[in-house]
């Protein structure tokens, strides 16, 4: 409920293989630099989110934290995190895997990097100059948010306010100019999520300490 990133693991040998899934639409759209976005583009993005989050693995977005989790809350009930894992997926990037000191594997549902990017609304924008391509997205990509000063591990009131402002701007009157309505570039999102340098350093140290504990006591 606090938006903290986590997993719910289960022993691999206690699960059964999943039936093959129909592939979701995860091809990153390519647009030109002068492309004019409309609300129809946002609607199409939402449909792609709905397709991904309807899969057996969609619950993984709720456990990812950050803006991906906030997107998922519009499609998936929060108690879906308690529903699994209960199958083994055919692709390695669809499964989170951990081992204990005895080599026993524990797994959880996972989404691929491409699926997480789609949930953020990623586009590749072709600028036409020396084949220069930049990335823009409706919401910040996971790795951008993770390394930002706005990431304080849990979802905060400040982030909820930013989310509401973003959604209100996208759905506002299309006849009124508003650059915040369009997908933003990576640097634009970094600036909006910059936060404090102390918060970024604290998060980096926390990640290192957590990994050290995991490797020393739990990981094979």
Coordinates of N, CA and C in Angstrom, one line a residue:
X1 N 0.8 -1.2 0.0 CA 0.0 0.0 0.0 C 0.9 1.3 0.0
X2 N 2.1 1.2 0.5 CA 3.0 2.3 0.5 C 3.8 2.5 -0.7
X3 N 3.6 1.6 -1.7 CA 4.4 1.7 -2.9 C 5.8 1.3 -2.9
X4 N 6.2 0.5 -1.9 CA 7.6 0.1 -1.7 C 7.8 -1.1 -2.6
X5 N 8.9 -1.1 -3.3 CA 9.3 -2.2 -4.3 C 9.6 -3.5 -3.5
X6 N 9.0 -4.6 -4.0 CA 9.2 -5.9 -3.3 C 8.8 -7.0 -4.2
X7 N 9.0 -8.3 -3.7 CA 8.6 -9.5 -4.5 C 7.9 -10.4 -3.5
X8 N 7.0 -11.3 -4.0 CA 6.4 -12.4 -3.3 C 6.9 -13.7 -3.9
X9 N 7.9 -14.3 -3.3 CA 8.5 -15.4 -4.0 C 8.0 -16.7 -3.5
X10 N 8.1 -17.8 -4.3 CA 7.7 -19.1 -4.0 C 8.7 -20.1 -4.6
X11 N 8.8 -21.2 -4.0 CA 9.8 -22.2 -4.5 C 9.4 -22.6 -5.9
X12 N 10.4 -22.7 -6.8 CA 10.2 -23.0 -8.2 C 9.6 -24.4 -8.3
X13 N 10.1 -25.3 -7.5 CA 9.6 -26.7 -7.6 C 8.2 -27.0 -7.1
X14 N 7.5 -25.9 -6.6 CA 6.2 -26.0 -6.2 C 5.2 -25.5 -7.2
X15 N 5.7 -25.1 -8.4 CA 4.8 -24.4 -9.4 C 4.8 -25.3 -10.6
X16 N 3.8 -25.0 -11.5 CA 3.6 -25.7 -12.7 C 3.8 -24.7 -13.9
X17 N 4.2 -25.2 -15.1 CA 4.4 -24.3 -16.2 C 3.1 -23.6 -16.6
X18 N 3.3 -22.4 -17.1 CA 2.1 -21.6 -17.5 C 1.8 -21.9 -19.0
X19 N 0.5 -21.7 -19.3 CA 0.2 -21.8 -20.8 C 0.8 -20.7 -21.5
X20 N 1.2 -20.9 -22.8 CA 1.8 -19.8 -23.5 C 0.8 -18.6 -23.6
X21 N 1.4 -17.4 -23.4 CA 0.6 -16.1 -23.5 C 0.7 -15.5 -24.9
X22 N -0.4 -14.9 -25.2 CA -0.4 -14.1 -26.4 C 0.5 -12.9 -26.2
X23 N 1.4 -12.5 -27.2 CA 2.3 -11.4 -27.0 C 1.6 -10.1 -26.9
X24 N 2.0 -9.3 -25.9 CA 1.4 -7.9 -25.8 C 2.1 -7.0 -26.7
X25 N 1.5 -5.9 -27.0 CA 2.1 -4.9 -27.9 C 3.2 -4.1 -27.1
X26 N 4.5 -4.4 -27.4 CA 5.5 -3.7 -26.7 C 6.5 -3.1 -27.7
X27 N 6.2 -3.0 -28.9 CA 7.1 -2.3 -29.9 C 7.1 -0.8 -29.6
X28 N 8.2 -0.2 -29.4 CA 8.3 1.2 -29.1 C 8.0 2.0 -30.3
X29 N 7.0 2.9 -30.3 CA 6.6 3.7 -31.4 C 7.7 4.7 -31.8
X30 N 7.9 4.8 -33.1 CA 8.9 5.8 -33.7 C 8.1 7.0 -34.3
X31 N 8.5 8.2 -33.9 CA 7.8 9.4 -34.4 C 8.9 10.4 -34.8
X32 N 8.4 11.3 -35.6 CA 9.3 12.4 -36.1 C 9.3 13.6 -35.2
X33 N 10.3 14.4 -35.2 CA 10.4 15.5 -34.3 C 9.3 16.5 -34.3
X34 N 8.6 16.7 -35.4 CA 7.5 17.7 -35.5 C 6.2 17.0 -35.3
X35 N 6.2 15.8 -34.8 CA 4.9 15.1 -34.6 C 4.1 15.8 -33.5
X36 N 2.8 16.0 -33.8 CA 1.9 16.7 -32.9 C 1.0 15.6 -32.2
X37 N 1.3 15.5 -30.9 CA 0.5 14.5 -30.1 C -0.9 15.0 -29.9
X38 N -1.8 14.0 -29.8 CA -3.2 14.3 -29.5 C -3.6 13.4 -28.4
X39 N -4.8 13.6 -27.9 CA -5.3 12.7 -26.8 C -5.5 11.3 -27.3
X40 N -5.7 11.1 -28.6 CA -5.8 9.7 -29.1 C -4.5 8.9 -28.9
X41 N -3.4 9.6 -28.9 CA -2.1 8.9 -28.7 C -2.1 8.4 -27.2
X42 N -2.5 9.2 -26.3 CA -2.6 8.8 -24.9 C -3.6 7.7 -24.7
X43 N -4.7 7.7 -25.4 CA -5.7 6.7 -25.3 C -5.1 5.4 -25.8
X44 N -4.4 5.4 -26.9 CA -3.7 4.2 -27.4 C -2.7 3.7 -26.5
X45 N -1.9 4.6 -25.8 CA -1.0 4.1 -24.8 C -1.7 3.4 -23.7
X46 N -2.8 4.0 -23.2 CA -3.6 3.3 -22.2 C -4.1 1.9 -22.5
X47 N -4.4 1.7 -23.8 CA -4.8 0.4 -24.2 C -3.7 -0.6 -24.2
X48 N -2.5 -0.1 -24.5 CA -1.3 -1.0 -24.4 C -1.1 -1.4 -23.0
X49 N -1.2 -0.4 -22.1 CA -1.1 -0.7 -20.6 C -2.1 -1.8 -20.2
X50 N -3.3 -1.6 -20.7 CA -4.4 -2.5 -20.3 C -4.1 -3.9 -20.7
X51 N -3.5 -4.1 -21.9 CA -3.2 -5.4 -22.5 C -2.1 -6.0 -21.7
X52 N -1.1 -5.3 -21.3 CA 0.0 -5.8 -20.5 C -0.4 -6.2 -19.1
X53 N -1.2 -5.4 -18.5 CA -1.6 -5.6 -17.1 C -2.7 -6.6 -17.0
X54 N -3.3 -7.1 -18.1 CA -4.3 -8.1 -18.0 C -3.6 -9.5 -18.0
X55 N -2.3 -9.6 -18.2 CA -1.6 -10.8 -18.3 C -1.5 -11.4 -16.9
X56 N -1.1 -12.7 -16.8 CA -0.8 -13.3 -15.5 C 0.3 -12.5 -14.7
X57 N 1.2 -12.0 -15.5 CA 2.3 -11.3 -14.8 C 2.1 -9.8 -14.5
X58 N 0.9 -9.3 -14.9 CA 0.6 -7.9 -14.7 C 0.8 -7.4 -13.3
X59 N 0.6 -8.3 -12.3 CA 0.7 -7.9 -10.9 C 2.1 -7.4 -10.6
X60 N 3.1 -7.8 -11.4 CA 4.5 -7.4 -11.2 C 4.7 -5.9 -11.2
X61 N 3.8 -5.2 -12.0 CA 3.9 -3.8 -12.0 C 3.5 -3.1 -10.7
X62 N 2.6 -3.7 -10.0 CA 2.2 -3.2 -8.7 C 3.4 -3.3 -7.7
X63 N 4.3 -4.3 -7.9 CA 5.4 -4.5 -6.9 C 6.6 -3.8 -7.4
X64 N 6.6 -3.1 -8.5 CA 7.8 -2.4 -9.1 C 8.0 -1.1 -8.4
X65 N 6.9 -0.5 -7.9 CA 7.1 0.8 -7.2 C 7.1 1.9 -8.2
X66 N 7.2 3.2 -7.7 CA 7.3 4.3 -8.6 C 6.1 4.6 -9.5
X67 N 6.4 5.2 -10.6 CA 5.3 5.6 -11.5 C 4.7 4.4 -12.2
X68 N 5.4 3.3 -12.4 CA 4.9 2.1 -13.0 C 3.8 1.6 -12.1
X69 N 4.0 1.5 -10.8 CA 3.0 1.1 -9.9 C 1.7 2.0 -10.0
X70 N 2.0 3.3 -10.1 CA 0.8 4.2 -10.1 C 0.0 4.0 -11.4
X71 N 0.7 3.8 -12.5 CA 0.0 3.4 -13.7 C -0.9 2.2 -13.5
X72 N -0.3 1.2 -13.0 CA -0.9 -0.1 -12.8 C -2.2 0.0 -11.9
X73 N -2.2 0.9 -11.0 CA -3.3 1.0 -10.1 C -4.6 1.4 -10.8
X74 N -4.5 1.9 -12.0 CA -5.6 2.3 -12.8 C -6.2 1.1 -13.5
X75 N -5.6 -0.1 -13.4 CA -6.0 -1.3 -14.2 C -6.1 -2.5 -13.3
X76 N -5.3 -2.6 -12.2 CA -5.2 -3.8 -11.4 C -5.4 -3.4 -9.9
X77 N -6.2 -4.3 -9.3 CA -6.5 -4.1 -7.9 C -5.3 -4.4 -7.0
X78 N -5.1 -3.6 -6.0 CA -3.9 -3.7 -5.2 C -3.7 -5.1 -4.5
X79 N -4.8 -5.8 -4.2 CA -4.7 -7.1 -3.6 C -4.3 -8.2 -4.6
X80 N -4.1 -7.9 -5.9 CA -3.6 -8.8 -6.9 C -2.2 -9.3 -6.5
X81 N -1.5 -8.5 -5.7 CA -0.1 -8.9 -5.3 C -0.1 -10.2 -4.5
X82 N -1.2 -10.5 -3.9 CA -1.4 -11.7 -3.1 C -1.8 -13.0 -4.0
X83 N -2.0 -12.8 -5.3 CA -2.5 -13.8 -6.1 C -1.5 -14.8 -6.6
X84 N -0.2 -14.5 -6.5 CA 0.8 -15.4 -7.1 C 2.1 -15.2 -6.3
X85 N 3.2 -15.8 -6.9 CA 3.2 -16.5 -8.2 C 2.6 -17.9 -8.1
X86 N 2.0 -18.4 -9.2 CA 1.5 -19.7 -9.1 C 1.8 -20.5 -10.4
X87 N 2.6 -19.9 -11.3 CA 3.0 -20.7 -12.5 C 4.4 -20.3 -12.9
X88 N 5.0 -21.1 -13.7 CA 6.4 -20.9 -14.2 C 6.2 -20.4 -15.7
X89 N 6.8 -19.2 -15.9 CA 6.7 -18.6 -17.3 C 7.8 -19.2 -18.2
X90 N 7.6 -19.2 -19.5 CA 8.5 -19.8 -20.4 C 9.7 -18.9 -20.7
X91 N 9.7 -17.6 -20.5 CA 10.8 -16.7 -20.8 C 11.5 -16.3 -19.5
X92 N 12.8 -16.2 -19.5 CA 13.5 -15.9 -18.3 C 13.2 -14.4 -17.9
X93 N 13.0 -13.5 -18.8 CA 12.7 -12.1 -18.5 C 11.3 -11.9 -18.0
X94 N 10.5 -13.0 -17.9 CA 9.1 -13.0 -17.4 C 9.1 -13.5 -15.9
X95 N 10.3 -13.8 -15.4 CA 10.4 -14.4 -14.1 C 11.5 -13.8 -13.3
X96 N 11.2 -13.4 -12.0 CA 12.2 -13.0 -11.1 C 12.7 -14.2 -10.4
X97 N 14.0 -14.4 -10.3 CA 14.6 -15.6 -9.7 C 15.6 -15.3 -8.6
X98 N 15.5 -15.9 -7.5 CA 16.5 -15.8 -6.4 C 16.9 -17.2 -5.9
X99 N 18.1 -17.4 -5.4 CA 18.5 -18.6 -4.8 C 18.9 -18.4 -3.3
X100 N 18.7 -19.4 -2.5 CA 19.2 -19.4 -1.1 C 20.5 -20.0 -1.0
X101 N 21.1 -20.1 0.2 CA 22.4 -20.7 0.3 C 22.5 -22.2 -0.1
X102 N 21.4 -22.8 -0.2 CA 21.4 -24.3 -0.5 C 21.1 -24.5 -2.0
X103 N 21.0 -23.4 -2.8 CA 20.7 -23.5 -4.2 C 19.3 -23.7 -4.6
X104 N 18.4 -23.6 -3.6 CA 16.9 -23.7 -3.9 C 16.5 -22.4 -4.6
X105 N 15.8 -22.5 -5.7 CA 15.3 -21.4 -6.5 C 13.9 -20.9 -6.0
X106 N 13.8 -19.6 -5.9 CA 12.5 -19.0 -5.6 C 12.2 -18.0 -6.7
X107 N 10.9 -18.0 -7.1 CA 10.6 -17.2 -8.3 C 9.4 -16.3 -8.0
X108 N 9.2 -15.3 -8.8 CA 8.0 -14.4 -8.8 C 7.7 -14.0 -10.2
X109 N 6.5 -13.5 -10.4 CA 6.1 -13.0 -11.7 C 6.9 -11.8 -12.0
X110 N 7.3 -11.5 -13.3 CA 8.0 -10.3 -13.7 C 7.6 -9.9 -15.0
X111 N 7.8 -8.6 -15.3 CA 7.6 -8.0 -16.6 C 8.9 -7.8 -17.3
X112 N 9.0 -7.8 -18.6 CA 10.2 -7.5 -19.3 C 10.5 -6.0 -19.3
X113 N 11.8 -5.7 -19.6 CA 12.1 -4.2 -19.6 C 11.3 -3.5 -20.7
X114 N 11.0 -4.2 -21.8 CA 10.2 -3.6 -22.8 C 8.8 -3.3 -22.4
X115 N 8.2 -4.2 -21.6 CA 6.9 -4.1 -21.0 C 6.8 -2.9 -20.0
X116 N 7.9 -2.8 -19.2 CA 7.9 -1.7 -18.2 C 8.0 -0.4 -19.0
X117 N 8.8 -0.3 -20.1 CA 9.0 0.9 -20.9 C 7.6 1.2 -21.5
X118 N 6.9 0.2 -22.0 CA 5.6 0.5 -22.6 C 4.6 1.1 -21.5
X119 N 4.7 0.6 -20.3 CA 3.8 1.1 -19.2 C 4.2 2.6 -18.9
X120 N 5.4 3.0 -19.2 CA 5.8 4.4 -19.0 C 5.4 5.3 -20.2
X121 N 5.0 4.6 -21.3 CA 4.6 5.4 -22.5 C 5.8 5.8 -23.3
X122 N 6.8 5.0 -23.5 CA 8.0 5.4 -24.2 C 7.8 5.5 -25.7
X123 N 8.4 6.6 -26.3 CA 8.5 6.8 -27.8 C 9.9 7.1 -28.1
X124 N 10.3 6.7 -29.3 CA 11.6 7.1 -29.9 C 11.3 8.2 -30.9
X125 N 11.9 9.4 -30.7 CA 11.6 10.5 -31.6 C 12.8 10.7 -32.5
X126 N 12.6 10.7 -33.8 CA 13.6 10.8 -34.8 C 13.7 12.3 -35.1
X127 N 14.9 12.9 -34.9 CA 15.0 14.4 -35.1 C 15.4 14.8 -36.5
X128 N 15.9 13.8 -37.2 CA 16.2 14.1 -38.6 C 17.6 14.6 -38.9
X129 N 18.4 14.9 -37.8 CA 19.7 15.4 -37.9 C 20.7 14.3 -37.6
X130 N 21.4 13.8 -38.6 CA 22.4 12.8 -38.4 C 21.8 11.6 -37.7
X131 N 20.6 11.3 -38.0 CA 19.9 10.2 -37.5 C 19.8 10.2 -35.9
X132 N 19.7 11.4 -35.4 CA 19.7 11.6 -33.9 C 18.3 11.2 -33.5
X133 N 18.3 10.3 -32.4 CA 17.0 9.8 -31.8 C 17.0 10.1 -30.3
X134 N 15.9 10.7 -29.8 CA 15.8 10.9 -28.4 C 14.6 10.1 -27.9
X135 N 14.5 9.9 -26.6 CA 13.4 9.2 -26.0 C 12.5 10.1 -25.2
X136 N 11.2 10.0 -25.4 CA 10.2 10.7 -24.7 C 9.2 9.8 -24.2
X137 N 8.5 10.1 -23.1 CA 7.6 9.2 -22.4 C 6.5 10.0 -21.7
X138 N 5.4 9.3 -21.5 CA 4.3 10.0 -20.8 C 4.6 10.1 -19.3
X139 N 5.3 9.1 -18.8 CA 5.7 9.1 -17.4 C 7.1 8.6 -17.3
X140 N 7.9 9.0 -16.3 CA 9.3 8.6 -16.2 C 9.6 7.2 -16.2
X141 N 10.6 6.8 -17.0 CA 11.0 5.4 -17.1 C 11.5 4.9 -15.7
X142 N 11.4 3.6 -15.4 CA 11.8 3.1 -14.1 C 13.2 3.5 -13.7
X143 N 14.2 3.4 -14.6 CA 15.6 3.6 -14.1 C 15.8 5.1 -13.9
X144 N 15.0 6.0 -14.6 CA 15.1 7.4 -14.4 C 14.6 7.8 -13.0
X145 N 13.4 7.2 -12.6 CA 12.8 7.4 -11.3 C 13.7 6.9 -10.2
X146 N 14.2 5.6 -10.4 CA 15.0 5.0 -9.4 C 16.2 5.8 -8.9
X147 N 16.8 6.5 -9.9 CA 18.0 7.3 -9.6 C 17.8 8.7 -9.3
X148 N 16.5 9.1 -9.2 CA 16.2 10.5 -8.9 C 16.1 10.8 -7.4
X149 N 16.2 12.1 -7.1 CA 16.0 12.5 -5.7 C 14.6 12.3 -5.2
X150 N 13.6 12.2 -6.1 CA 12.2 12.0 -5.7 C 12.0 10.6 -5.2
X151 N 12.9 9.7 -5.5 CA 12.7 8.3 -5.0 C 13.1 8.2 -3.6
X152 N 12.1 8.1 -2.7 CA 12.4 7.9 -1.3 C 11.9 6.6 -0.8
X153 N 11.9 5.6 -1.8 CA 11.6 4.2 -1.6 C 10.0 4.0 -1.6
X154 N 9.3 4.9 -1.0 CA 7.8 4.7 -1.0 C 7.2 5.8 -1.8
X155 N 5.9 5.7 -2.2 CA 5.2 6.7 -2.9 C 4.8 7.8 -1.9
X156 N 5.1 9.0 -2.3 CA 4.9 10.1 -1.4 C 3.7 11.1 -1.8
X157 N 3.3 12.0 -1.0 CA 2.3 13.0 -1.3 C 2.8 13.9 -2.5
X158 N 4.1 14.2 -2.4 CA 4.7 15.0 -3.5 C 4.5 14.3 -4.9
X159 N 4.8 13.0 -4.9 CA 4.7 12.3 -6.2 C 3.2 12.1 -6.6
X160 N 2.3 12.0 -5.6 CA 0.9 11.9 -6.0 C 0.4 13.2 -6.6
X161 N 0.9 14.3 -6.0 CA 0.6 15.6 -6.6 C 1.1 15.8 -8.0
X162 N 2.3 15.3 -8.2 CA 2.9 15.4 -9.6 C 2.1 14.5 -10.5
X163 N 1.7 13.4 -10.1 CA 0.9 12.4 -10.9 C -0.4 13.1 -11.3
X164 N -1.1 13.7 -10.3 CA -2.4 14.3 -10.6 C -2.2 15.5 -11.6
X165 N -1.2 16.3 -11.4 CA -0.9 17.4 -12.3 C -0.7 16.9 -13.7
X166 N 0.1 15.9 -13.8 CA 0.4 15.3 -15.1 C -0.9 14.8 -15.8
X167 N -1.7 14.0 -15.1 CA -2.9 13.5 -15.7 C -3.9 14.6 -16.0
X168 N -4.0 15.6 -15.2 CA -4.9 16.7 -15.5 C -4.5 17.5 -16.7
X169 N -3.2 17.6 -16.9 CA -2.6 18.4 -18.1 C -2.9 17.6 -19.3
X170 N -2.7 16.3 -19.3 CA -3.0 15.5 -20.5 C -4.4 15.5 -20.9
X171 N -5.3 15.5 -20.0 CA -6.8 15.4 -20.3 C -7.4 16.8 -20.4
X172 N -6.6 17.9 -20.3 CA -7.1 19.3 -20.4 C -7.6 19.6 -21.8
X173 N -8.2 20.7 -22.0 CA -8.7 21.2 -23.2 C -7.6 21.2 -24.3
X174 N -7.8 20.5 -25.4 CA -6.7 20.3 -26.4 C -6.4 21.6 -27.1
X175 N -7.3 22.6 -27.1 CA -7.1 23.8 -27.8 C -6.2 24.8 -27.1
X176 N -5.9 24.5 -25.8 CA -5.1 25.4 -25.0 C -3.6 24.8 -25.0
X177 N -2.7 25.6 -25.5 CA -1.3 25.1 -25.6 C -0.8 24.7 -24.2
X178 N -0.1 23.6 -24.1 CA 0.4 23.1 -22.8 C 1.4 22.0 -23.1
X179 N 2.7 22.4 -22.9 CA 3.8 21.4 -23.3 C 3.8 20.2 -22.3
X180 N 3.2 20.4 -21.1 CA 3.2 19.3 -20.1 C 2.3 18.2 -20.5
X181 N 1.4 18.5 -21.5 CA 0.5 17.5 -22.0 C 1.2 16.5 -22.8
X182 N 2.3 16.8 -23.5 CA 3.0 15.9 -24.4 C 4.0 15.0 -23.6
X183 N 4.4 13.9 -24.2 CA 5.4 13.1 -23.6 C 6.7 13.9 -23.4
X184 N 7.4 13.7 -22.3 CA 8.6 14.5 -22.0 C 9.8 13.8 -22.2
X185 N 10.9 14.5 -22.5 CA 12.2 13.8 -22.7 C 12.8 13.4 -21.4
X186 N 13.8 12.5 -21.5 CA 14.5 12.0 -20.4 C 15.1 13.1 -19.5
X187 N 15.7 14.1 -20.1 CA 16.3 15.2 -19.3 C 15.2 16.0 -18.6
X188 N 14.1 16.2 -19.3 CA 13.0 16.9 -18.7 C 12.4 16.2 -17.4
X189 N 12.3 14.9 -17.5 CA 11.9 14.1 -16.4 C 12.9 14.1 -15.3
X190 N 14.2 14.1 -15.6 CA 15.2 14.1 -14.6 C 15.1 15.5 -13.8
X191 N 14.9 16.5 -14.5 CA 14.8 17.9 -13.9 C 13.6 17.9 -13.0
X192 N 12.5 17.4 -13.4 CA 11.3 17.4 -12.6 C 11.4 16.5 -11.3
X193 N 12.2 15.5 -11.4 CA 12.3 14.5 -10.3 C 13.6 14.7 -9.5
X194 N 14.3 15.8 -9.8 CA 15.7 15.9 -9.3 C 15.7 15.7 -7.8
X195 N 14.9 16.4 -7.0 CA 14.9 16.3 -5.6 C 16.2 16.8 -5.0
X196 N 16.6 16.2 -3.9 CA 17.8 16.6 -3.2 C 18.9 15.7 -3.5
X197 N 20.1 16.2 -3.5 CA 21.3 15.4 -3.7 C 21.5 14.4 -2.5
X198 N 21.1 14.8 -1.3 CA 21.2 13.9 -0.2 C 20.3 12.7 -0.3
X199 N 19.1 12.9 -0.8 CA 18.2 11.8 -1.0 C 18.7 10.8 -2.0
X200 N 19.3 11.3 -3.1 CA 19.9 10.4 -4.1 C 21.1 9.6 -3.5
X201 N 21.9 10.3 -2.7 CA 23.0 9.5 -2.1 C 22.5 8.5 -1.1
X202 N 21.5 8.9 -0.3 CA 21.0 8.0 0.7 C 20.4 6.7 0.0
X203 N 19.7 6.9 -1.1 CA 19.1 5.8 -1.8 C 20.2 4.9 -2.4
X204 N 21.3 5.4 -2.9 CA 22.4 4.6 -3.5 C 23.0 3.8 -2.4
X205 N 23.2 4.4 -1.2 CA 23.8 3.6 -0.1 C 22.8 2.5 0.4
X206 N 21.5 2.9 0.5 CA 20.6 1.9 0.9 C 20.5 0.7 0.0
X207 N 20.6 0.9 -1.3 CA 20.6 -0.2 -2.3 C 21.9 -1.0 -2.1
X208 N 23.0 -0.4 -1.8 CA 24.3 -1.1 -1.7 C 24.2 -2.0 -0.4
X209 N 23.7 -1.4 0.7 CA 23.7 -2.2 2.0 C 22.7 -3.3 1.8
X210 N 21.5 -3.1 1.2 CA 20.6 -4.2 1.0 C 21.2 -5.3 0.2
X211 N 21.9 -5.0 -0.9 CA 22.5 -6.0 -1.7 C 23.5 -6.8 -0.9
X212 N 24.3 -6.1 -0.1 CA 25.3 -6.7 0.7 C 24.7 -7.7 1.7
X213 N 23.6 -7.4 2.3 CA 22.9 -8.3 3.3 C 22.4 -9.5 2.5
X214 N 21.8 -9.2 1.3 CA 21.2 -10.3 0.5 C 22.3 -11.3 0.1
X215 N 23.5 -10.8 -0.4 CA 24.5 -11.7 -0.8 C 25.2 -12.4 0.3
X216 N 25.3 -11.8 1.5 CA 26.0 -12.4 2.6 C 25.2 -13.5 3.3
X217 N 23.9 -13.3 3.3 CA 23.0 -14.2 4.1 C 22.0 -15.0 3.3
X218 N 21.6 -14.6 2.1 CA 20.5 -15.3 1.4 C 20.9 -15.9 0.1
X219 N 21.8 -15.2 -0.6 CA 22.0 -15.7 -2.0 C 23.0 -16.8 -2.1
X220 N 22.8 -17.7 -2.9 CA 23.7 -18.9 -3.1 C 24.9 -18.4 -3.9

